[in-house]
Short mmCIF file of C-alpha atoms in Angstrom, two decimals:
data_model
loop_
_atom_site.label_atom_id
_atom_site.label_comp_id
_atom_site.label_asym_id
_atom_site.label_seq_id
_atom_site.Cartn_x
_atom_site.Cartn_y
_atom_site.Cartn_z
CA UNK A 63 3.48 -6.89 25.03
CA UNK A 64 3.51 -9.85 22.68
CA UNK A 65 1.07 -8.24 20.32
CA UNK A 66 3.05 -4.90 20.36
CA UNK A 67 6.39 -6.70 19.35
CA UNK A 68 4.65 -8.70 16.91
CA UNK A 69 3.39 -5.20 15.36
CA UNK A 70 6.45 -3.59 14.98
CA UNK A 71 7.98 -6.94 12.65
CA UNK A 72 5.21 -6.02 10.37
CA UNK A 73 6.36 -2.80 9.47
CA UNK A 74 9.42 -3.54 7.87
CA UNK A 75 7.85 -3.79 4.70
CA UNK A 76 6.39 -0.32 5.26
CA UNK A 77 9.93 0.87 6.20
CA UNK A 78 11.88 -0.49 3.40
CA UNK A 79 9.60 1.36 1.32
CA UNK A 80 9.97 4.55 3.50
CA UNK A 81 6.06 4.57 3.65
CA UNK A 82 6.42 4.94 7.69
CA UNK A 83 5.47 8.74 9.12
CA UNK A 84 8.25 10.05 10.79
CA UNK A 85 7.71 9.63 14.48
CA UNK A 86 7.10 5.75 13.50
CA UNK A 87 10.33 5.42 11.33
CA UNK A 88 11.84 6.51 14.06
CA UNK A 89 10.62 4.14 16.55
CA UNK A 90 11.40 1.32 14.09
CA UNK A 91 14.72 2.69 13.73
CA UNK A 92 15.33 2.13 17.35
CA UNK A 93 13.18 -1.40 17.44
CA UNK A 94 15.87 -2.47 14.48
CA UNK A 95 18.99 -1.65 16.73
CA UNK A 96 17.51 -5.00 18.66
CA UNK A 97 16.09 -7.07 16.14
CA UNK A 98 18.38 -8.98 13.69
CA UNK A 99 15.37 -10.05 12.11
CA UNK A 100 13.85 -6.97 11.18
CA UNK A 101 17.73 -5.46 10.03
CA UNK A 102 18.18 -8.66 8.04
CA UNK A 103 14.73 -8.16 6.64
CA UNK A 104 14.88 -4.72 5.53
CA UNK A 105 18.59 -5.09 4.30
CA UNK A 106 17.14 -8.02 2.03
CA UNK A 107 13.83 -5.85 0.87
CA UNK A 108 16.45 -2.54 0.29
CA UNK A 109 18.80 -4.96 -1.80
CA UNK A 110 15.56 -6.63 -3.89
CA UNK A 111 14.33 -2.81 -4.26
CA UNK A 112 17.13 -1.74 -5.84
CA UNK A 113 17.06 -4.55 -8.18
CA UNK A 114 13.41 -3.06 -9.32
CA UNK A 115 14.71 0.23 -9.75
CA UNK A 116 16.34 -1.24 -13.15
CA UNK A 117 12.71 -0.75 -14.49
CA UNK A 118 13.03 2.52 -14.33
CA UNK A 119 16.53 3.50 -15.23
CA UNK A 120 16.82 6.56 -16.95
CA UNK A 121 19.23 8.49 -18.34
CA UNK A 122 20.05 11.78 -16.85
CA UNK A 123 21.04 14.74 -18.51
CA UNK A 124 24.78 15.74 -19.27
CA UNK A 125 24.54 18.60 -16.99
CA UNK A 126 23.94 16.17 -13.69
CA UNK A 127 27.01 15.14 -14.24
CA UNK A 128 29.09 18.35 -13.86
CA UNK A 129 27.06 19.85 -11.91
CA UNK A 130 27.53 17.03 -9.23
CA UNK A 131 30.74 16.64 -10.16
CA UNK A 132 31.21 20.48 -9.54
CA UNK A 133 29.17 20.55 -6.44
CA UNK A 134 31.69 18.11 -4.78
CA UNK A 135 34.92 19.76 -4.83
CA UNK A 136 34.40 22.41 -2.03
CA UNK A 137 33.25 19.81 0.09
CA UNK A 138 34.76 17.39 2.75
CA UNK A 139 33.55 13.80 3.19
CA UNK A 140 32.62 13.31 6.75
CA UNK A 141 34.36 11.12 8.66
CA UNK A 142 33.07 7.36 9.62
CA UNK A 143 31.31 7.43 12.38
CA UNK A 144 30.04 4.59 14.55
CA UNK A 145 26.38 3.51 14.80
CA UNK A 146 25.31 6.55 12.50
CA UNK A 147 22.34 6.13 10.46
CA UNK A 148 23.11 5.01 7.14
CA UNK A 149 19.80 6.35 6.30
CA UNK A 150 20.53 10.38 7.27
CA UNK A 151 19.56 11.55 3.99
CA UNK A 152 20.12 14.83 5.42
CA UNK A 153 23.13 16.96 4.39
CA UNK A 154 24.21 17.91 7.75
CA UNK A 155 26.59 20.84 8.11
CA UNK A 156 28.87 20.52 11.12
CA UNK A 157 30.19 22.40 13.41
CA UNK A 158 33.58 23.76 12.62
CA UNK A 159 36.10 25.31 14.64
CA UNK A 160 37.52 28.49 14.01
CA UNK A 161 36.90 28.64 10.25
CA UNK A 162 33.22 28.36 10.93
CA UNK A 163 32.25 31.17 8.94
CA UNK A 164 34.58 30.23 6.10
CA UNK A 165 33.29 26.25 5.98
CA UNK A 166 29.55 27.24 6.04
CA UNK A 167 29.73 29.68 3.08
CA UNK A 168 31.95 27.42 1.38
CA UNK A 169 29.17 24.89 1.84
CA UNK A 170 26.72 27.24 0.40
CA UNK A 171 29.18 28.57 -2.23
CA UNK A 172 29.35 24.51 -3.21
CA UNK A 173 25.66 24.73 -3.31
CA UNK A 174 25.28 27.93 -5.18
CA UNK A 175 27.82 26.83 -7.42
CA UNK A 176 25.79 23.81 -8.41
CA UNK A 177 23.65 26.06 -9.14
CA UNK A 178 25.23 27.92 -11.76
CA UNK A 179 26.50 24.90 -13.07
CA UNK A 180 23.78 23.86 -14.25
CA UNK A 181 23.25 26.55 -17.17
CA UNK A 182 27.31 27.73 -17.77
CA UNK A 183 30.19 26.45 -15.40
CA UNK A 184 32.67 28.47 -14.91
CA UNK A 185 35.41 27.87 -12.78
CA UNK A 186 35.09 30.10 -9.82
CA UNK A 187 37.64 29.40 -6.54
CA UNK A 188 36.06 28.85 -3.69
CA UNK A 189 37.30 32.25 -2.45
CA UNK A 190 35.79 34.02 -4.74
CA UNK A 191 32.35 31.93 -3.58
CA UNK A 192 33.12 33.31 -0.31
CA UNK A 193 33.61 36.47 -1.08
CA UNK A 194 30.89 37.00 -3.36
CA UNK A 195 28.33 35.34 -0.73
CA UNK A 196 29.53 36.72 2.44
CA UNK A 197 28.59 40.32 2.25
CA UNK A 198 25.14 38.90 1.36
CA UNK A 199 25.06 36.38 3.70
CA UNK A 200 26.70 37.31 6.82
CA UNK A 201 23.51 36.90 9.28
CA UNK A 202 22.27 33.93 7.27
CA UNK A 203 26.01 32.62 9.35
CA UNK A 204 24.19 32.00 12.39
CA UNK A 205 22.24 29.69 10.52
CA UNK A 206 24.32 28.30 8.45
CA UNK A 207 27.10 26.83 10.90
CA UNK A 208 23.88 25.51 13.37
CA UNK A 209 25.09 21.51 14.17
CA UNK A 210 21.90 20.37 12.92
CA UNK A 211 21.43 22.49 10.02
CA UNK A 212 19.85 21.03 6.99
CA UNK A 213 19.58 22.14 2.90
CA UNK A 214 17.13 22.15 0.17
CA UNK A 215 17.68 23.82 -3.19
CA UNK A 216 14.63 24.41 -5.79
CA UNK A 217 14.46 25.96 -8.85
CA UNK A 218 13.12 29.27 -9.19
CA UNK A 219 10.62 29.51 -12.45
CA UNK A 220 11.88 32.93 -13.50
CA UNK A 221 15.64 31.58 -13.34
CA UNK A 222 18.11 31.13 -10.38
CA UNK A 223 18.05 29.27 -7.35
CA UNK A 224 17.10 29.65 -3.97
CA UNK A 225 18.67 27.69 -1.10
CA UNK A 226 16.91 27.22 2.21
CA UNK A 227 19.18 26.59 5.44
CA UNK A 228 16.92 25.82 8.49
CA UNK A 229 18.15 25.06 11.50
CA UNK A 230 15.39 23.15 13.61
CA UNK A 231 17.02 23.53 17.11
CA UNK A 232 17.30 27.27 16.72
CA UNK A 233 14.01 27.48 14.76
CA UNK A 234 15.73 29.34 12.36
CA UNK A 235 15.27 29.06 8.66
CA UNK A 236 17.36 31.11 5.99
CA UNK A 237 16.87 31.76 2.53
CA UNK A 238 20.26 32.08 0.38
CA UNK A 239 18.88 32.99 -3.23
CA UNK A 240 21.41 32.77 -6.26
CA UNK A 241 20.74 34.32 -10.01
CA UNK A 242 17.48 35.65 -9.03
CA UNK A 243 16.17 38.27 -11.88
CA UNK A 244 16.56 41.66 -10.81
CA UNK A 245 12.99 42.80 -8.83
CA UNK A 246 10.54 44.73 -11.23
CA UNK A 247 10.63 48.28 -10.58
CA UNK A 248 7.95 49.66 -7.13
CA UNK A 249 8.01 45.45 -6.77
CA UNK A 250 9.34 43.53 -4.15
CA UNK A 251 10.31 39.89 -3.65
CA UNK A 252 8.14 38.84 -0.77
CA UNK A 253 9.12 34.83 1.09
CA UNK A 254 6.36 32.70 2.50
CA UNK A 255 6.27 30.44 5.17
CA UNK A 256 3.59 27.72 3.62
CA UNK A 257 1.96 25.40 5.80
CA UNK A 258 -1.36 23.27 5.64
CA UNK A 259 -3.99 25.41 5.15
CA UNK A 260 -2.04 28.94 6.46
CA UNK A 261 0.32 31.26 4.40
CA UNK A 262 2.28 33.86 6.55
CA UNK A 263 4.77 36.48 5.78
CA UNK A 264 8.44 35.67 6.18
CA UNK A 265 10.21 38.40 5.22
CA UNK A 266 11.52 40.10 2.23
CA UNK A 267 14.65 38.61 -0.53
CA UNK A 268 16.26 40.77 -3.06
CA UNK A 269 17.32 39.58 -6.67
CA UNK A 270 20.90 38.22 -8.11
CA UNK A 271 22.50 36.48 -4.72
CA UNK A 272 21.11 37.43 -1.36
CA UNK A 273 20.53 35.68 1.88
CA UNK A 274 18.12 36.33 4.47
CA UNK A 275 16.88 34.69 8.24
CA UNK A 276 13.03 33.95 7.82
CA UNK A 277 10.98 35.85 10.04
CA UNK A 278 8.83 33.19 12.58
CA UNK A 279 8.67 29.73 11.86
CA UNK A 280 5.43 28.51 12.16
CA UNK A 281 5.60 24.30 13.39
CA UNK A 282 3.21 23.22 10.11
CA UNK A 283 5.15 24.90 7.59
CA UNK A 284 5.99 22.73 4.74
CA UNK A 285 7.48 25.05 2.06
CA UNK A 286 8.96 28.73 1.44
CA UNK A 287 7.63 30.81 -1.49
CA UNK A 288 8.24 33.54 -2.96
CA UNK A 289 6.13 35.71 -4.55
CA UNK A 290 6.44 39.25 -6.69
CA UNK A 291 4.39 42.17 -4.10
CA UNK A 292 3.95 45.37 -4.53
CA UNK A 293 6.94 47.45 -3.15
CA UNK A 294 6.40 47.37 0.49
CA UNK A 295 4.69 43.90 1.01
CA UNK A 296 1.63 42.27 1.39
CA UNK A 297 -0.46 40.43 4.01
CA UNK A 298 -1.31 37.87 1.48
CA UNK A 299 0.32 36.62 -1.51
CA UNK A 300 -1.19 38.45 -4.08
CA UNK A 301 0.30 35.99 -7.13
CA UNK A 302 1.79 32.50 -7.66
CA UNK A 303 4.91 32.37 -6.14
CA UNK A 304 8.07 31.85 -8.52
CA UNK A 305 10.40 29.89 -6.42
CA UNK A 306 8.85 27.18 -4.39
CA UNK A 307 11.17 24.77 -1.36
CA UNK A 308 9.88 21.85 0.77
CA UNK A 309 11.35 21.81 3.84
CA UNK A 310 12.68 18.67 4.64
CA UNK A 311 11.12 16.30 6.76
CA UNK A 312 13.14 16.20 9.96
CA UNK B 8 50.91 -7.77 9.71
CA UNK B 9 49.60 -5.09 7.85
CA UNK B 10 46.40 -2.97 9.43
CA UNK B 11 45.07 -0.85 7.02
CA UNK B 12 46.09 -2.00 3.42
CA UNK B 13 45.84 1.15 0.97
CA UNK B 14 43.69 -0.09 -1.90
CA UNK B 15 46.22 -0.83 -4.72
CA UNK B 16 45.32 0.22 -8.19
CA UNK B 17 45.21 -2.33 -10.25
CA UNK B 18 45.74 -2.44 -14.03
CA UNK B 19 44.13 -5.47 -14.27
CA UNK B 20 39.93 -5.63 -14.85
CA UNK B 21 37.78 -3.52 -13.00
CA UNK B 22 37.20 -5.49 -9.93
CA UNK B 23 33.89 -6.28 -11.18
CA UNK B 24 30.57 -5.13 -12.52
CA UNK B 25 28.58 -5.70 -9.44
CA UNK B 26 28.46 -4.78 -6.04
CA UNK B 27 32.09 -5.19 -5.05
CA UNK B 28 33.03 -2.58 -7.46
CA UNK B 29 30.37 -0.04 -5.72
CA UNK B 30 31.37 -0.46 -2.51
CA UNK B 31 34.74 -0.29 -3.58
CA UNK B 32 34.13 3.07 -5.03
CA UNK B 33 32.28 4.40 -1.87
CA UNK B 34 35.24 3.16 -0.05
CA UNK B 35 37.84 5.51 -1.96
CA UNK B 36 35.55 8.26 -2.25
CA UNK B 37 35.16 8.29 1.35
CA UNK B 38 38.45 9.37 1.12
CA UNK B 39 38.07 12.37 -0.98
CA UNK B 40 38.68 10.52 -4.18
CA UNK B 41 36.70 12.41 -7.04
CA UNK B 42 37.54 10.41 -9.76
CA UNK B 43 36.42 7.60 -8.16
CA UNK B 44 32.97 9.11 -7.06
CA UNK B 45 32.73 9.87 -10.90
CA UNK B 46 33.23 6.35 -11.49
CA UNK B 47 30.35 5.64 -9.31
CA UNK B 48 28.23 8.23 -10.31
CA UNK B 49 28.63 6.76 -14.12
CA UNK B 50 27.41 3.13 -12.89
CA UNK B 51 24.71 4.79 -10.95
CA UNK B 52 23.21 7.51 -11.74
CA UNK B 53 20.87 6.25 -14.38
CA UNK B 54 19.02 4.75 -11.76
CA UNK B 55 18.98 7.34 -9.17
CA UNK B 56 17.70 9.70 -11.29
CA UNK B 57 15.50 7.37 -13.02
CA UNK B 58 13.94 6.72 -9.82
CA UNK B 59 13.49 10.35 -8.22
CA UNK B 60 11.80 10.74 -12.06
CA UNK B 61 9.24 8.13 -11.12
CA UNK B 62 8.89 9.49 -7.71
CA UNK B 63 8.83 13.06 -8.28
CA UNK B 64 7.50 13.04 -12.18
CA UNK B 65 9.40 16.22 -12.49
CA UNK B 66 12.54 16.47 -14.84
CA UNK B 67 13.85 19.55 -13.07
CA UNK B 68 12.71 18.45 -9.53
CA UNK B 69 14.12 14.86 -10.24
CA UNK B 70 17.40 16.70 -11.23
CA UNK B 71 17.06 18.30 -7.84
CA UNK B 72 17.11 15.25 -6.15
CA UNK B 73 19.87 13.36 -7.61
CA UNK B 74 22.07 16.01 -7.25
CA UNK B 75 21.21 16.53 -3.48
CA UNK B 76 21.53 12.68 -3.25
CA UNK B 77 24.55 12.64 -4.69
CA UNK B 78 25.85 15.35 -2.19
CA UNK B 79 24.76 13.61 0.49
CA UNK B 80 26.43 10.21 -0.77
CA UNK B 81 29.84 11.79 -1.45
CA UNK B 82 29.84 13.49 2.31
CA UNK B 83 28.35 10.33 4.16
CA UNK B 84 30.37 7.91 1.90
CA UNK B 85 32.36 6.95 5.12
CA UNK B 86 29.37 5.89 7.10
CA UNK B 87 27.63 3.20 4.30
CA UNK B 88 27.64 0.07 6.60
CA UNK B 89 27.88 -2.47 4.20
CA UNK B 90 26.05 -5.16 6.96
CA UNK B 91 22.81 -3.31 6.20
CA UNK B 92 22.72 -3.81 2.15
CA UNK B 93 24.52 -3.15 -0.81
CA UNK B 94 25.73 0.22 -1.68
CA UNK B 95 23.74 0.50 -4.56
CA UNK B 96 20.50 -0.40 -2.18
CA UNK B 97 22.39 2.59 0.63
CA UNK B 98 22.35 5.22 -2.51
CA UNK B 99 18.39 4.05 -3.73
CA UNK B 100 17.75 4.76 -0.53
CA UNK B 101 18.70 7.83 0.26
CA UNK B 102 17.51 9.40 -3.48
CA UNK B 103 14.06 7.66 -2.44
CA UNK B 104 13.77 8.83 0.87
CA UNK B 105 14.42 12.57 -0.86
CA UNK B 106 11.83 12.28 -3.45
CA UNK B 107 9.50 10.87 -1.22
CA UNK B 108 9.90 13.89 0.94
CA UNK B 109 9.76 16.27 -1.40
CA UNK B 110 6.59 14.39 -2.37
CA UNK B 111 4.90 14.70 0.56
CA UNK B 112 5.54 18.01 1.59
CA UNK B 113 4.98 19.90 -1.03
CA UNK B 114 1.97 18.32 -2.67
CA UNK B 115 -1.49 19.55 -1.97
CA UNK B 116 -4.04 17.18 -1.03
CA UNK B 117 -5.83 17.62 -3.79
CA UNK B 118 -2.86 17.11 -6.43
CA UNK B 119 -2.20 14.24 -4.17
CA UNK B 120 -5.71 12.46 -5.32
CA UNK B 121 -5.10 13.25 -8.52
CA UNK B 122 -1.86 11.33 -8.61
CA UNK B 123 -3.51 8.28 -6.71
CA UNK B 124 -6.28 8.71 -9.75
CA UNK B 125 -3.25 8.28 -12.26
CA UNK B 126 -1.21 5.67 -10.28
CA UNK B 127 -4.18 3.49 -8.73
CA UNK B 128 -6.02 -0.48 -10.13
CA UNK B 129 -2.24 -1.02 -10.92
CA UNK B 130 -2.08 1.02 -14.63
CA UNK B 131 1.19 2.33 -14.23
CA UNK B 132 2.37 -1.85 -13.41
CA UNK B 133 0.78 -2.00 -17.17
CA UNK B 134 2.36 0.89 -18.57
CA UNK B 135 5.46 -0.43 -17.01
CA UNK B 136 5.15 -3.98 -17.72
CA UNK B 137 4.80 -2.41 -21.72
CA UNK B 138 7.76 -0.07 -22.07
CA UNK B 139 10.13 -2.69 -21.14
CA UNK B 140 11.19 -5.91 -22.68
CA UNK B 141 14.69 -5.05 -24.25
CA UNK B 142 15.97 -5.28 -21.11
CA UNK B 143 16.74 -8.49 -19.58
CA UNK B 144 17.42 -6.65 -16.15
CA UNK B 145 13.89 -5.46 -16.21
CA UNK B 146 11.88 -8.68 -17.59
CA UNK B 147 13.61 -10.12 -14.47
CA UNK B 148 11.99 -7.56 -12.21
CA UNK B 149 8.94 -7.63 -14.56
CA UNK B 150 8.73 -11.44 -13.66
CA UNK B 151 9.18 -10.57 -10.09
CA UNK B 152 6.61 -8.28 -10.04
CA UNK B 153 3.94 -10.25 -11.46
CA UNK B 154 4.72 -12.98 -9.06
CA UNK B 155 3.14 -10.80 -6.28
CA UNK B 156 -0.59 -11.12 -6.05
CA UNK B 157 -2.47 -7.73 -7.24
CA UNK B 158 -2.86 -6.62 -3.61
CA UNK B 159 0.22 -6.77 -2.60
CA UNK B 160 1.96 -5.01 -5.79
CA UNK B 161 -0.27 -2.27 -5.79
CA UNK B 162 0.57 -1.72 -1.90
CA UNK B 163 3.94 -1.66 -2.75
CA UNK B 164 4.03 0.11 -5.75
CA UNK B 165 1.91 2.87 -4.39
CA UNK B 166 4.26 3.34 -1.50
CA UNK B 167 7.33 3.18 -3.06
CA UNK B 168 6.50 4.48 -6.67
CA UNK B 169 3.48 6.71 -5.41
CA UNK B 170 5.01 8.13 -1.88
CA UNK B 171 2.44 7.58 -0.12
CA UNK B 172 2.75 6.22 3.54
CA UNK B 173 1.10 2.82 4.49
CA UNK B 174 -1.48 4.97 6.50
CA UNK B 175 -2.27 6.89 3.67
CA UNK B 176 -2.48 3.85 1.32
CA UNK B 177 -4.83 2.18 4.09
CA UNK B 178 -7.35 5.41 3.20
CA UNK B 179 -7.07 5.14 -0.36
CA UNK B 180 -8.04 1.96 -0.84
CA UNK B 181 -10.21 1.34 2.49
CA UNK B 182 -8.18 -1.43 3.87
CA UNK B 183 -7.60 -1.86 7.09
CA UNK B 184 -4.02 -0.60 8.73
CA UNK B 185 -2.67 -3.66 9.70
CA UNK B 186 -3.54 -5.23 5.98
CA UNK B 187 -1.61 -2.83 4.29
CA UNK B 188 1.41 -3.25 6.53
CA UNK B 189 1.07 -7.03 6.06
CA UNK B 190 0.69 -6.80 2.20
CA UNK B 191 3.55 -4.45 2.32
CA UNK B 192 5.58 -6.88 3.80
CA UNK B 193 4.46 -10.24 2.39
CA UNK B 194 4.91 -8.42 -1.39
CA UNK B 195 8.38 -7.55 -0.65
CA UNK B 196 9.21 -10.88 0.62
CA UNK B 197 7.87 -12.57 -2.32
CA UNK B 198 9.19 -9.69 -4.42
CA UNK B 199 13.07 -10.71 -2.73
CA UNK B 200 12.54 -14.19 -2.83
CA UNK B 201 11.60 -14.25 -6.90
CA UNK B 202 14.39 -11.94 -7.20
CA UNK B 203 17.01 -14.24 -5.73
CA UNK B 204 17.96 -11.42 -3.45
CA UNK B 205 20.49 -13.12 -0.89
CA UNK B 206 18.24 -13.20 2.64
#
């Protein structure tokens, strides 16, 4: 019992520097809710840390800027809320009342919008956002407006954006795609689950803005890609895919 | 007796460079202030992206990352706990818990070896250690750094510069788990303690 306790101190070296898997940052995350000296501990090691960071400083370019600035506007701070994880790195969407539908595509619009602002901002309301994204992404809804849904946006090589929603108590991943190029004539734009060692189909994503629920899910899956197929689809990816997302750890 | 004081804007100085000023930002952005969160993304984000650039080595992907960090700081602004660090450390954080993520899961094992090839016997400390000196900032955490013995800097600079996880480090350099941990640990320590960091 002694030698377990004694264990767990040790890793809050590991933890500070988020080198912990996640079933073991969890644990420690529930061993620090009793141990002043581990929270004192980490909170000094997180402080130093961010003192070593000024190695590394780095100007960004201009476009962060309005593009965060941009992606902020269409969304609500969360409320404080007691004992939460200061930690949650994870852009949670949360349940809304009876605007649901309206909240979770104006999250996405704020997403999407990023997006665009990244090459020419233009000043689009939010209802137009809405609009635009909700004849594309009405069954991505279900999805999007999950209570424990998380994001991740990537770069697609060709141009645009693609925006994965997954929602890990449904099982449900969506794909929300912005800017795409239009798909090559008898091609189609096939989606990947990627896991270690296993690609499977997941379905099928058109160009400019679209949204789509993956089809299956499989538990090692560590990325969507997508991939230009011949018209009709293909067991296997048959070239490099041109939009790549990590799913975020949970 | 008043409860909840609104801040008052001062026209005097900003109320400081440091911390106090961050947290003060957080604070009002919490409340849906923008200008304010621009304020702190100004004093900020050189580092945040700066460190998702070491992380991730990517321009576009490290662009990726502060932006989602930034989202994620402007909707959770309410909930930095000011007991458990500074809010600069609460923002680090969360940008280096995203690149480390996307680190991990979208890396092949094989691209993964090749970055340990790149990172490992401490070169990028060197290259480091070279490109700054105008700083004063960074010859402080240049000092700080070499005040850690070799083991325990390249444990913590794989993990926290690298991404990898303690276990994964352990492999690497065929050290036993609990060594690494301990290393891990003692180098921050030493790392806090040359740094002045306030225990």
């Amino acid at each position: 019992m002694n030698d377990e306790n004694a264990d767990i101190h040790t890793l809050s070296g590991a933890y500070a520097l988020d080198a912990l898997e996640p079933g073991e940052r969890a644990a420690f995350e529930r061993h620090l809710e009793a141990c002043e000296q581990c929270r004192d501990e980490v909170r000094s090691f997180g402080d130093a840390l961010s003192v070593v960071v000024d190695e590394s400083a780095q100007e960004p370019p201009e476009r962060l800027r309005d593009s965060v600035l941009a992606g902020i506007t269409a969304v609500r701070p969360l409320p404080p809320v007691t004992h939460d994880s200061p930690d949650d790195v994870v852009v949670a969407l949360r349940p809304v009342r009876r605007r649901a539908v309206t909240a979770a595509l104006a999250v996405a619009a704020a997403v999407l919008g990023v997006a665009l602002a990244g090459t020419a901002w233009r000043t689009v309301t939010l209802q137009d956002e809405v609009s635009r994204l909700s004849a594309a992404a009405a069954d991505v809804t279900t999805v999007l407006t999950a209570p424990d849904a998380r994001i991740a946006t990537a770069t697609a090589t060709t141009g645009g954006r693609g925006t994965m929603v997954m929602s890990p108590s449904s099982g449900q991943v969506a794909l929300v795609t912005d800017g795409l190029a239009p798909v090559p004539a008898g091609k189609t734009y096939q989606v990947w689950f990627v896991g270690r060692g296993s690609v499977v189909p997941a379905g099928f994503v058109d160009g400019g803005t679209a949204g789509t629920v993956l089809t299956g899910h499989p538990d090692d899956a560590v990325a969507i890609g997508v991939t230009v197929e011949p018209r009709g689809g293909s067991p296997a990816p048959t070239s490099d895919p041109f939009l790549t997302i990590a799913i975020p750890a949970a | 007796m008043p409860i909840d004081p609104a801040p008052v804007p001062s026209p005097g100085p900003a109320p400081g460079e440091g911390t106090a000023g961050l947290a003060e930002l957080l604070r009002r952005a919490s409340r849906g202030d923008e200008a304010a969160f621009a304020d702190l993304y100004d004093r900020t984000s050189t580092k945040v992206y700066g460190l998702a650039r070491r992380v991730v080595r990517d321009p576009a992907q490290a662009e990726e990352v502060a932006q989602e960090t930034y989202l994620a700081v402007w909707r959770q602004a309410a909930r930095y706990d000011s007991a458990q660090g500074g809010p600069l450390a609460w923002i680090l954080t969360i940008a280096h818990r995203r690149a480390v993520d996307r680190v991990r899961s979208a890396e092949s094992a094989r691209e993964r070896d090749l970055r340990f090839a790149a990172l490992g016997d401490g070169s990028d400390y060197d290259m480091v250690a070279e490109t700054v000196t105008t700083s004063l900032e960074a010859a402080r955490v240049r000092r700080a750094l070499a005040s850690l013995t070799e083991v325990q800097r390249e444990a913590v600079l794989l993990a926290y510069y690298g991404g990898y996880t303690y276990k994964e480090v352990s492999e690497l350099l065929d050290v036993p788990l609990g060594t690494i941990k301990t290393r891990m640990r003692d180098g921050l320590i030493r790392l806090r303690d040359a740094l002045g960091v306030e225990r």
